C-alpha cells in the first residue's frame, strides 16, 4: 500500500484502510457520494469509508447564472485542493460538471452507469397536466442552461425563458412557492437521485432537446498517481457509459467548448457500434449545426498490457480495451471537425460574446 493511505487499527487487531471521500455539501452531492460509497462498501467490505463535506465557491454564489460565473472549476477547485493535500482520496462529481481537461495530477478513475441522460420538465403545480406544447403562450420557463434555452426557444417559440439558479432544492422551492415560473427544466437524473421522479411531467426527446456532455453519469476523481485508489475504483467503470462519455467529451474538447456554451449531444451503443450526434447552437437556437457519426468500438476483454497509462479526455480506464477508448475519442474529434468545417467556431464565439455581454 502506498504511503499516503491512512490505516485504522480495529479492535480485533485487523488493520484496514481508511478511504476519505470529499463531497460538496448540497443534498444532491451528498446523495451521489453516498451511492458511490455504498457500491465501494459492497465491493470492499473491509475498507473504512469516511465522508468529508465542504462547501465550494460555486455553492456560495447562488444568485449568478452558471454560464456567467463561467468556469466549472468553481465547484471542483476546493475539492481538488483537498485531494492534492491528501485530505481526501476520492471525490464524486456529476460528470457533466467536470471539464474535459483536469489540472495535472488529477484524473477520472471511474465513470458509473449512466442514469436517464435526458432533460425533464417540472411544472408549477397549477399547470398539472400540461406540456411545453400546451402551456399558455408567453409562459415563463426557468433554466440557466444556454444549451436548454437555445434548443427550446427554437422548438417552442411561444414560450419565454428566464434564468433560475440555486441547487435543486432551491429551484423547486422557487418554482412551487412563487408565481415566477410556469415550469423549470432539470436533468431527469438529478431529480431521480433526489427522489423527485414524481415531479417529472415530461422527458424531453432528442428532437426537443439533446442533453449535455456527460449528463446523467457520475464520475470519481482521484489523484492520477495513486495506483491503489485508481485500481480500486476502476471496477466501478461501466464500459458502455465510458465509451459514450469519452466520445461526448472529445467532441466538446475539440470544439473548445466549456460548460457554458450551447453544445448538446446524443449517444448510443448498439452492438459494437457507437453512435454520436452532436450539435452547436446560437443563443436563440436559430443557427444550428448538427451531425451524426458512428465508429466501431468492440468492447472485448482485451485489456492493454502496456504499463503505459492511457488517458482519454481526463479519464483513466486501464480495464477497458484501449483500442475501443481510442476509437470513441476519435469519433468525438472527427464529429467536432466536421462541424468546425461548417462554421461551428463562429457560432460558439458569437454565443460566448453575447452571453458575456448580457
Ligand atoms: C452544467 C449545466 C447545468 C449543470 C449546463 C447544462 C445546468 C444549469 C442550469 C454543466 N451543470 O446542462 O446545459 O440548469 O442552470 C447540474 C445538474 C446535475 C449535474 C442539475 C441539472 C445533475 C444531473 C447529472 C448543473 N450538474 O442539470 O438539472 O448528474 O447529470
CSV table of C-alpha atoms and ligand atoms in Angstrom, one decimal:
chain,number,residue,atom,x,y,z
A,1,UNK,CA,0.0,0.0,0.0
A,2,UNK,CA,1.2,3.5,-0.8
A,3,UNK,CA,2.4,5.8,1.9
A,4,UNK,CA,-0.4,8.4,1.7
A,5,UNK,CA,-3.0,6.0,2.9
A,6,UNK,CA,-4.4,6.1,6.4
A,7,UNK,CA,-4.6,2.9,8.3
A,8,UNK,CA,-7.1,2.2,11.0
A,9,UNK,CA,-6.5,-0.3,13.7
A,10,UNK,CA,-9.7,-2.2,14.6
A,11,UNK,CA,-10.3,-3.7,18.0
A,12,UNK,CA,-9.8,-7.2,16.5
A,13,UNK,CA,-6.2,-6.4,15.5
A,14,UNK,CA,-7.1,-6.4,11.8
A,15,UNK,CA,-5.6,-3.5,10.0
A,16,UNK,CA,-7.8,-1.9,7.4
A,17,UNK,CA,-7.6,1.0,5.1
A,18,UNK,CA,-9.5,4.3,5.5
A,19,UNK,CA,-10.6,5.9,2.3
A,20,UNK,CA,-11.8,9.5,2.6
A,21,UNK,CA,-14.4,10.8,0.1
A,22,UNK,CA,-14.8,14.5,-0.4
A,23,UNK,CA,-18.1,16.0,-1.3
A,24,UNK,CA,-19.9,19.3,-1.7
A,25,UNK,CA,-22.5,19.9,0.9
A,26,UNK,CA,-25.5,20.1,-1.3
A,27,UNK,CA,-28.1,17.3,-0.9
A,28,UNK,CA,-27.5,16.1,-4.5
A,29,UNK,CA,-23.8,15.9,-4.0
A,30,UNK,CA,-24.2,14.0,-0.7
A,31,UNK,CA,-26.6,11.5,-2.3
A,32,UNK,CA,-24.2,11.0,-5.2
A,33,UNK,CA,-21.3,10.4,-2.9
A,34,UNK,CA,-23.3,8.1,-0.7
A,35,UNK,CA,-24.3,6.0,-3.7
A,36,UNK,CA,-20.7,5.5,-4.7
A,37,UNK,CA,-19.7,4.8,-1.1
A,38,UNK,CA,-22.3,2.0,-0.9
A,39,UNK,CA,-21.0,0.5,-4.2
A,40,UNK,CA,-17.5,0.6,-2.8
A,41,UNK,CA,-18.6,-0.9,0.5
A,42,UNK,CA,-20.2,-3.8,-1.3
A,43,UNK,CA,-17.1,-4.4,-3.3
A,44,UNK,CA,-14.6,-3.9,-0.5
A,45,UNK,CA,-16.3,-4.7,2.8
A,46,UNK,CA,-13.0,-4.3,4.8
A,47,UNK,CA,-12.4,-0.7,3.7
A,48,UNK,CA,-13.4,2.1,6.0
A,49,UNK,CA,-15.1,5.0,4.2
A,50,UNK,CA,-15.2,8.5,5.7
A,51,UNK,CA,-17.1,11.3,4.1
A,52,UNK,CA,-15.7,14.8,4.3
A,53,UNK,CA,-18.2,17.5,3.3
A,54,UNK,CA,-17.2,21.0,2.2
A,55,UNK,CA,-18.8,24.0,0.5
A,56,UNK,CA,-17.3,25.4,-2.6
A,57,UNK,CA,-17.3,28.9,-4.1
A,58,UNK,CA,-19.9,27.8,-6.6
A,59,UNK,CA,-22.3,26.8,-3.8
A,60,UNK,CA,-21.9,30.3,-2.2
A,61,UNK,CA,-22.6,32.4,-5.3
A,62,UNK,CA,-26.2,31.3,-5.9
A,63,UNK,CA,-27.5,34.5,-7.5
A,64,UNK,CA,-25.4,34.4,-10.7
A,65,UNK,CA,-26.2,32.3,-13.7
A,66,UNK,CA,-23.8,29.4,-14.0
A,67,UNK,CA,-23.0,30.4,-17.6
A,68,UNK,CA,-21.8,33.8,-16.2
A,69,UNK,CA,-19.6,32.6,-13.4
A,70,UNK,CA,-18.0,30.7,-16.2
A,71,UNK,CA,-15.7,28.0,-15.1
A,72,UNK,CA,-16.9,24.8,-13.6
A,73,UNK,CA,-13.7,24.7,-11.5
A,74,UNK,CA,-15.7,26.9,-9.1
A,75,UNK,CA,-17.4,23.7,-7.9
A,76,UNK,CA,-14.3,21.5,-8.1
A,77,UNK,CA,-11.3,23.6,-7.1
A,78,UNK,CA,-11.7,23.2,-3.3
A,79,UNK,CA,-12.3,19.5,-3.6
A,80,UNK,CA,-9.2,19.2,-5.8
A,81,UNK,CA,-7.1,21.1,-3.3
A,82,UNK,CA,-8.2,18.6,-0.6
A,83,UNK,CA,-7.3,15.7,-2.9
A,84,UNK,CA,-3.9,17.3,-3.6
A,85,UNK,CA,-3.2,17.7,0.1
A,86,UNK,CA,-4.2,14.1,0.7
A,87,UNK,CA,-7.1,15.2,3.0
A,88,UNK,CA,-9.4,13.1,0.8
A,89,UNK,CA,-8.7,10.3,-1.6
A,90,UNK,CA,-11.8,10.3,-3.8
A,91,UNK,CA,-14.2,13.0,-5.0
A,92,UNK,CA,-17.6,12.1,-6.6
A,93,UNK,CA,-18.9,14.5,-9.2
A,94,UNK,CA,-21.6,14.7,-11.9
A,95,UNK,CA,-19.5,14.0,-14.9
A,96,UNK,CA,-21.1,17.0,-16.7
A,97,UNK,CA,-19.6,19.4,-14.2
A,98,UNK,CA,-16.1,18.1,-14.9
A,99,UNK,CA,-14.0,20.0,-17.5
A,100,UNK,CA,-12.7,18.0,-20.5
A,101,UNK,CA,-9.1,18.7,-19.2
A,102,UNK,CA,-8.3,18.4,-15.5
A,103,UNK,CA,-5.4,20.2,-13.7
A,104,UNK,CA,-2.3,18.0,-13.8
A,105,UNK,CA,-2.2,15.4,-11.1
A,106,UNK,CA,-5.9,14.5,-11.3
A,107,UNK,CA,-7.8,12.0,-13.3
A,108,UNK,CA,-11.3,10.5,-13.6
A,109,UNK,CA,-10.8,7.0,-12.3
A,110,UNK,CA,-14.3,5.7,-12.8
A,111,UNK,CA,-17.5,6.6,-14.7
A,112,UNK,CA,-20.5,4.8,-13.4
A,113,UNK,CA,-23.5,3.5,-15.3
A,114,UNK,CA,-25.5,6.4,-16.7
A,115,UNK,CA,-28.9,7.3,-15.4
A,116,UNK,CA,-31.5,8.6,-17.9
A,117,UNK,CA,-29.4,11.4,-19.5
A,118,UNK,CA,-32.4,13.4,-20.8
A,119,UNK,CA,-33.8,16.7,-19.5
A,120,UNK,CA,-37.2,16.8,-17.8
A,121,UNK,CA,-40.0,19.3,-17.4
A,122,UNK,CA,-41.1,20.1,-13.9
A,123,UNK,CA,-44.4,22.0,-13.8
A,124,UNK,CA,-45.7,24.5,-11.3
A,125,UNK,CA,-48.5,22.6,-9.5
A,126,UNK,CA,-51.1,24.9,-11.0
A,127,UNK,CA,-50.1,23.7,-14.5
A,128,UNK,CA,-50.5,20.0,-13.7
A,129,UNK,CA,-51.4,18.0,-16.8
A,130,UNK,CA,-49.9,20.5,-19.3
A,131,UNK,CA,-46.9,20.1,-21.6
A,132,UNK,CA,-44.5,22.5,-23.2
A,133,UNK,CA,-46.8,22.3,-26.2
A,134,UNK,CA,-50.0,23.1,-24.3
A,135,UNK,CA,-48.8,25.7,-21.8
A,136,UNK,CA,-50.3,29.1,-22.4
A,137,UNK,CA,-48.4,31.5,-24.7
A,138,UNK,CA,-45.7,33.5,-23.0
A,139,UNK,CA,-45.4,31.1,-20.1
A,140,UNK,CA,-42.0,31.6,-18.4
A,141,UNK,CA,-39.8,28.5,-18.3
A,142,UNK,CA,-36.9,28.6,-15.8
A,143,UNK,CA,-33.4,27.4,-16.9
A,144,UNK,CA,-30.0,29.0,-16.8
A,145,UNK,CA,-28.6,26.4,-19.3
A,146,UNK,CA,-27.7,28.1,-22.6
A,147,UNK,CA,-28.0,24.6,-24.2
A,148,UNK,CA,-31.6,24.0,-23.0
A,149,UNK,CA,-32.7,27.6,-23.7
A,150,UNK,CA,-31.2,27.6,-27.3
A,151,UNK,CA,-32.9,24.3,-28.3
A,152,UNK,CA,-36.2,25.0,-26.6
A,153,UNK,CA,-36.5,28.6,-27.9
A,154,UNK,CA,-36.3,27.3,-31.4
A,155,UNK,CA,-38.7,24.4,-30.8
A,156,UNK,CA,-41.3,26.3,-28.6
A,157,UNK,CA,-41.1,29.9,-29.8
A,158,UNK,CA,-44.4,30.8,-28.0
A,159,UNK,CA,-42.7,30.3,-24.6
A,160,UNK,CA,-40.3,32.6,-22.7
A,161,UNK,CA,-37.1,31.6,-20.9
A,162,UNK,CA,-35.6,33.1,-17.8
A,163,UNK,CA,-32.6,32.2,-15.6
A,164,UNK,CA,-33.1,30.3,-12.4
A,165,UNK,CA,-30.2,29.5,-10.1
A,166,UNK,CA,-29.5,27.6,-6.9
A,167,UNK,CA,-29.3,23.9,-6.0
A,168,UNK,CA,-32.2,21.6,-6.9
A,169,UNK,CA,-33.9,22.2,-3.5
A,170,UNK,CA,-33.8,25.9,-4.0
A,171,UNK,CA,-35.1,25.7,-7.6
A,172,UNK,CA,-38.1,23.5,-6.8
A,173,UNK,CA,-38.9,25.9,-3.9
A,174,UNK,CA,-38.7,28.9,-6.3
A,175,UNK,CA,-41.0,27.1,-8.7
A,176,UNK,CA,-43.6,25.9,-6.2
A,177,UNK,CA,-43.8,28.9,-3.8
A,178,UNK,CA,-43.7,31.8,-6.3
A,179,UNK,CA,-45.5,32.6,-9.4
A,180,UNK,CA,-42.4,33.4,-11.5
A,181,UNK,CA,-42.1,30.3,-13.5
A,182,UNK,CA,-44.7,28.1,-15.2
A,183,UNK,CA,-42.2,25.2,-15.3
A,184,UNK,CA,-38.5,24.6,-15.0
A,185,UNK,CA,-36.2,22.2,-16.9
A,186,UNK,CA,-33.8,19.9,-15.0
A,187,UNK,CA,-31.8,16.8,-15.7
A,188,UNK,CA,-34.0,13.7,-15.1
A,189,UNK,CA,-31.0,12.0,-13.4
A,190,UNK,CA,-30.7,14.6,-10.7
A,191,UNK,CA,-34.4,14.6,-10.0
A,192,UNK,CA,-34.4,10.8,-9.7
A,193,UNK,CA,-31.4,10.8,-7.3
A,194,UNK,CA,-33.2,13.3,-5.1
A,195,UNK,CA,-36.3,11.1,-5.0
A,196,UNK,CA,-38.4,13.6,-7.0
A,197,UNK,CA,-39.1,11.4,-10.0
A,198,UNK,CA,-42.8,12.0,-9.4
A,199,UNK,CA,-42.3,15.7,-10.3
A,200,UNK,CA,-41.3,14.8,-13.8
A,201,UNK,CA,-44.2,15.6,-16.1
A,202,UNK,CA,-42.3,15.2,-19.4
A,203,UNK,CA,-39.0,13.8,-20.5
A,204,UNK,CA,-37.6,15.7,-23.4
A,205,UNK,CA,-36.9,13.7,-26.5
A,206,UNK,CA,-33.7,14.4,-28.6
A,207,UNK,CA,-35.9,16.1,-31.2
A,208,UNK,CA,-36.9,18.7,-28.5
A,209,UNK,CA,-33.7,19.0,-26.5
A,210,UNK,CA,-30.5,16.9,-26.7
A,211,UNK,CA,-28.5,16.5,-23.4
A,212,UNK,CA,-25.3,17.9,-22.1
A,213,UNK,CA,-21.9,16.1,-22.5
A,214,UNK,CA,-21.7,13.6,-19.6
A,215,UNK,CA,-25.2,14.3,-18.3
A,216,UNK,CA,-26.6,11.6,-16.0
A,217,UNK,CA,-23.3,9.9,-15.3
A,218,UNK,CA,-21.3,10.0,-12.0
A,219,UNK,CA,-17.5,10.4,-12.1
A,220,UNK,CA,-14.9,9.5,-9.5
A,221,UNK,CA,-12.0,11.9,-9.4
A,222,UNK,CA,-8.7,10.7,-7.9
A,223,UNK,CA,-5.0,11.6,-7.7
A,224,UNK,CA,-3.5,10.4,-11.1
A,225,UNK,CA,-0.5,8.9,-9.3
A,226,UNK,CA,-2.5,7.0,-6.6
A,227,UNK,CA,-2.3,3.5,-8.1
A,228,UNK,CA,-4.1,1.8,-5.3
A,229,UNK,CA,-7.1,4.0,-5.4
A,230,UNK,CA,-7.1,4.0,-9.2
A,231,UNK,CA,-7.2,0.3,-9.3
A,232,UNK,CA,-9.8,0.1,-6.5
A,233,UNK,CA,-12.3,2.5,-8.2
A,234,UNK,CA,-11.7,1.2,-11.7
A,235,UNK,CA,-14.1,-1.7,-11.1
A,236,UNK,CA,-16.9,0.9,-11.0
A,237,UNK,CA,-16.4,1.8,-14.7
A,238,UNK,CA,-19.4,1.0,-16.8
A,239,UNK,CA,-17.9,0.2,-20.3
A,240,UNK,CA,-20.8,1.5,-22.4
A,241,UNK,CA,-21.1,4.7,-20.4
A,242,UNK,CA,-17.3,5.2,-20.5
A,243,UNK,CA,-17.2,4.9,-24.3
A,244,UNK,CA,-20.3,7.2,-24.8
A,245,UNK,CA,-18.9,9.8,-22.4
A,246,UNK,CA,-15.4,9.7,-23.9
A,247,UNK,CA,-16.8,10.4,-27.4
A,248,UNK,CA,-19.0,13.2,-26.0
A,249,UNK,CA,-16.1,14.8,-24.0
A,250,UNK,CA,-13.7,14.5,-27.0
A,251,UNK,CA,-16.4,16.3,-29.1
A,252,UNK,CA,-16.7,19.2,-26.6
A,253,UNK,CA,-12.9,19.4,-26.2
A,254,UNK,CA,-12.3,19.6,-29.9
A,255,UNK,CA,-14.9,22.4,-30.2
A,256,UNK,CA,-13.1,24.1,-27.3
A,257,UNK,CA,-16.4,24.4,-25.5
A,258,UNK,CA,-16.8,24.7,-21.7
A,259,UNK,CA,-19.8,24.1,-19.5
A,260,UNK,CA,-21.2,27.5,-20.6
A,261,UNK,CA,-21.7,27.0,-24.3
A,262,UNK,CA,-24.7,25.8,-26.2
A,263,UNK,CA,-23.4,22.4,-27.2
A,264,UNK,CA,-25.6,19.2,-27.0
A,265,UNK,CA,-25.1,15.5,-27.7
A,266,UNK,CA,-26.9,12.2,-28.0
A,267,UNK,CA,-25.0,8.8,-28.0
A,268,UNK,CA,-26.0,5.2,-28.3
A,269,UNK,CA,-24.1,1.9,-28.2
A,270,UNK,CA,-25.7,-0.8,-30.5
A,271,UNK,CA,-23.7,-4.0,-30.6
A,272,UNK,CA,-20.1,-2.9,-31.4
A,273,UNK,CA,-21.2,0.4,-32.9
A,274,UNK,CA,-21.0,3.7,-31.0
A,275,UNK,CA,-23.3,6.5,-32.5
A,276,UNK,CA,-22.7,10.1,-31.6
A,277,UNK,CA,-25.0,13.0,-32.6
A,278,UNK,CA,-23.6,16.4,-31.7
A,279,UNK,CA,-24.8,20.0,-32.2
A,280,UNK,CA,-23.9,23.6,-31.6
A,281,UNK,CA,-26.4,26.4,-31.4
A,282,UNK,CA,-26.7,30.2,-31.4
A,283,UNK,CA,-28.2,31.5,-28.1
A,284,UNK,CA,-31.7,31.8,-29.7
A,285,UNK,CA,-31.3,28.4,-31.4
A,286,UNK,CA,-31.8,29.9,-34.8
A,287,UNK,CA,-28.4,28.8,-36.0
A,288,UNK,CA,-27.7,25.2,-35.5
A,289,UNK,CA,-25.1,22.8,-36.8
A,290,UNK,CA,-25.8,19.1,-36.2
A,291,UNK,CA,-24.5,15.8,-37.4
A,292,UNK,CA,-24.2,12.1,-36.6
A,293,UNK,CA,-21.3,9.8,-37.0
A,294,UNK,CA,-20.5,6.3,-35.8
A,295,UNK,CA,-17.5,4.2,-35.1
A,296,UNK,CA,-16.8,0.5,-34.3
A,297,UNK,CA,-15.8,0.1,-30.6
A,298,UNK,CA,-15.5,-3.6,-30.0
A,299,UNK,CA,-15.9,-4.0,-26.2
A,300,UNK,CA,-13.8,-7.1,-25.6
A,301,UNK,CA,-11.8,-8.0,-22.6
A,302,UNK,CA,-8.5,-7.3,-24.4
A,303,UNK,CA,-7.0,-5.1,-21.7
A,304,UNK,CA,-3.9,-3.0,-22.6
A,305,UNK,CA,-0.8,-4.9,-21.5
A,306,UNK,CA,1.5,-2.0,-21.6
A,307,UNK,CA,2.4,-0.3,-18.3
A,308,UNK,CA,1.9,2.9,-20.2
A,309,UNK,CA,-1.1,4.6,-18.7
A,310,UNK,CA,-3.7,5.7,-21.2
A,311,UNK,CA,-5.8,8.8,-20.5
A,312,UNK,CA,-8.7,9.9,-22.7
A,313,UNK,CA,-10.2,13.3,-22.1
A,314,UNK,CA,-9.0,13.1,-18.5
A,315,UNK,CA,-10.5,9.5,-18.0
A,316,UNK,CA,-8.2,6.6,-16.9
A,317,UNK,CA,-9.8,3.3,-17.8
A,318,UNK,CA,-7.0,0.7,-17.8
A,319,UNK,CA,-9.5,-2.2,-17.5
A,320,UNK,CA,-11.3,-1.3,-20.8
A,321,UNK,CA,-9.8,-2.1,-24.2
A,322,UNK,CA,-7.6,0.8,-25.2
A,323,UNK,CA,-8.5,0.4,-28.9
A,324,UNK,CA,-12.2,0.9,-28.0
A,325,UNK,CA,-11.3,4.0,-26.0
A,326,UNK,CA,-9.1,5.4,-28.8
A,327,UNK,CA,-12.0,4.8,-31.3
A,328,UNK,CA,-14.5,6.6,-29.0
A,329,UNK,CA,-12.2,9.6,-28.6
A,330,UNK,CA,-11.6,9.7,-32.3
A,331,UNK,CA,-15.3,9.7,-33.0
A,332,UNK,CA,-15.8,12.8,-30.9
A,333,UNK,CA,-12.9,14.6,-32.5
A,334,UNK,CA,-14.0,13.6,-36.0
A,335,UNK,CA,-17.6,14.8,-35.5
A,336,UNK,CA,-16.3,18.1,-34.0
A,337,UNK,CA,-14.0,18.6,-37.0
A,338,UNK,CA,-17.0,18.1,-39.4
A,339,UNK,CA,-18.9,20.8,-37.5
A,340,UNK,CA,-15.9,23.1,-37.3
A,341,UNK,CA,-15.5,22.8,-41.1
A,342,UNK,CA,-19.1,24.0,-41.4
A,343,UNK,CA,-18.5,27.1,-39.2
A,344,UNK,CA,-19.1,25.9,-35.6
A,345,UNK,CA,-16.4,28.1,-34.3
A,346,UNK,CA,-18.2,31.3,-35.4
A,347,UNK,CA,-21.5,30.2,-33.8
A,348,UNK,CA,-19.8,29.4,-30.5
A,349,UNK,CA,-17.7,32.6,-30.4
A,350,UNK,CA,-20.7,34.7,-31.1
A,351,UNK,CA,-22.8,32.9,-28.4
A,352,UNK,CA,-20.0,33.3,-25.9
A,353,UNK,CA,-19.6,37.1,-26.7
A,354,UNK,CA,-23.4,37.7,-26.4
A,355,UNK,CA,-23.6,35.8,-23.2
A,356,UNK,CA,-20.7,37.7,-21.7
A,357,UNK,CA,-22.3,41.0,-22.7
A,358,UNK,CA,-25.7,40.2,-21.1
B,1,LIG,C1,-24.0,22.0,-16.2
B,1,LIG,C2,-25.2,22.6,-16.7
B,1,LIG,C3,-26.1,22.5,-15.6
B,1,LIG,C4,-25.4,21.9,-14.5
B,1,LIG,C5,-25.4,23.2,-18.0
B,1,LIG,C6,-26.3,22.3,-19.0
B,1,LIG,C7,-27.5,23.0,-15.6
B,1,LIG,C8,-27.5,24.5,-15.2
B,1,LIG,C9,-28.9,25.1,-15.1
B,1,LIG,C10,-22.7,21.9,-17.0
B,1,LIG,N1,-24.1,21.7,-14.9
B,1,LIG,O1,-26.8,21.2,-18.6
B,1,LIG,O2,-26.5,22.7,-20.1
B,1,LIG,O3,-29.9,24.4,-15.3
B,1,LIG,O4,-29.0,26.3,-14.8
B,1,LIG,C11,-26.0,20.1,-12.9
B,1,LIG,C12,-27.2,19.3,-12.6
B,1,LIG,C13,-26.7,17.9,-12.5
B,1,LIG,C14,-25.3,18.0,-12.6
B,1,LIG,C15,-28.5,19.7,-12.5
B,1,LIG,C16,-29.3,19.8,-13.8
B,1,LIG,C17,-27.5,16.7,-12.2
B,1,LIG,C18,-27.6,15.7,-13.4
B,1,LIG,C19,-26.4,15.0,-13.7
B,1,LIG,C20,-25.9,21.6,-13.1
B,1,LIG,N2,-24.9,19.3,-12.8
B,1,LIG,O5,-28.7,19.8,-14.9
B,1,LIG,O6,-30.6,19.8,-13.7
B,1,LIG,O7,-25.7,14.4,-12.9
B,1,LIG,O8,-26.1,15.0,-14.9
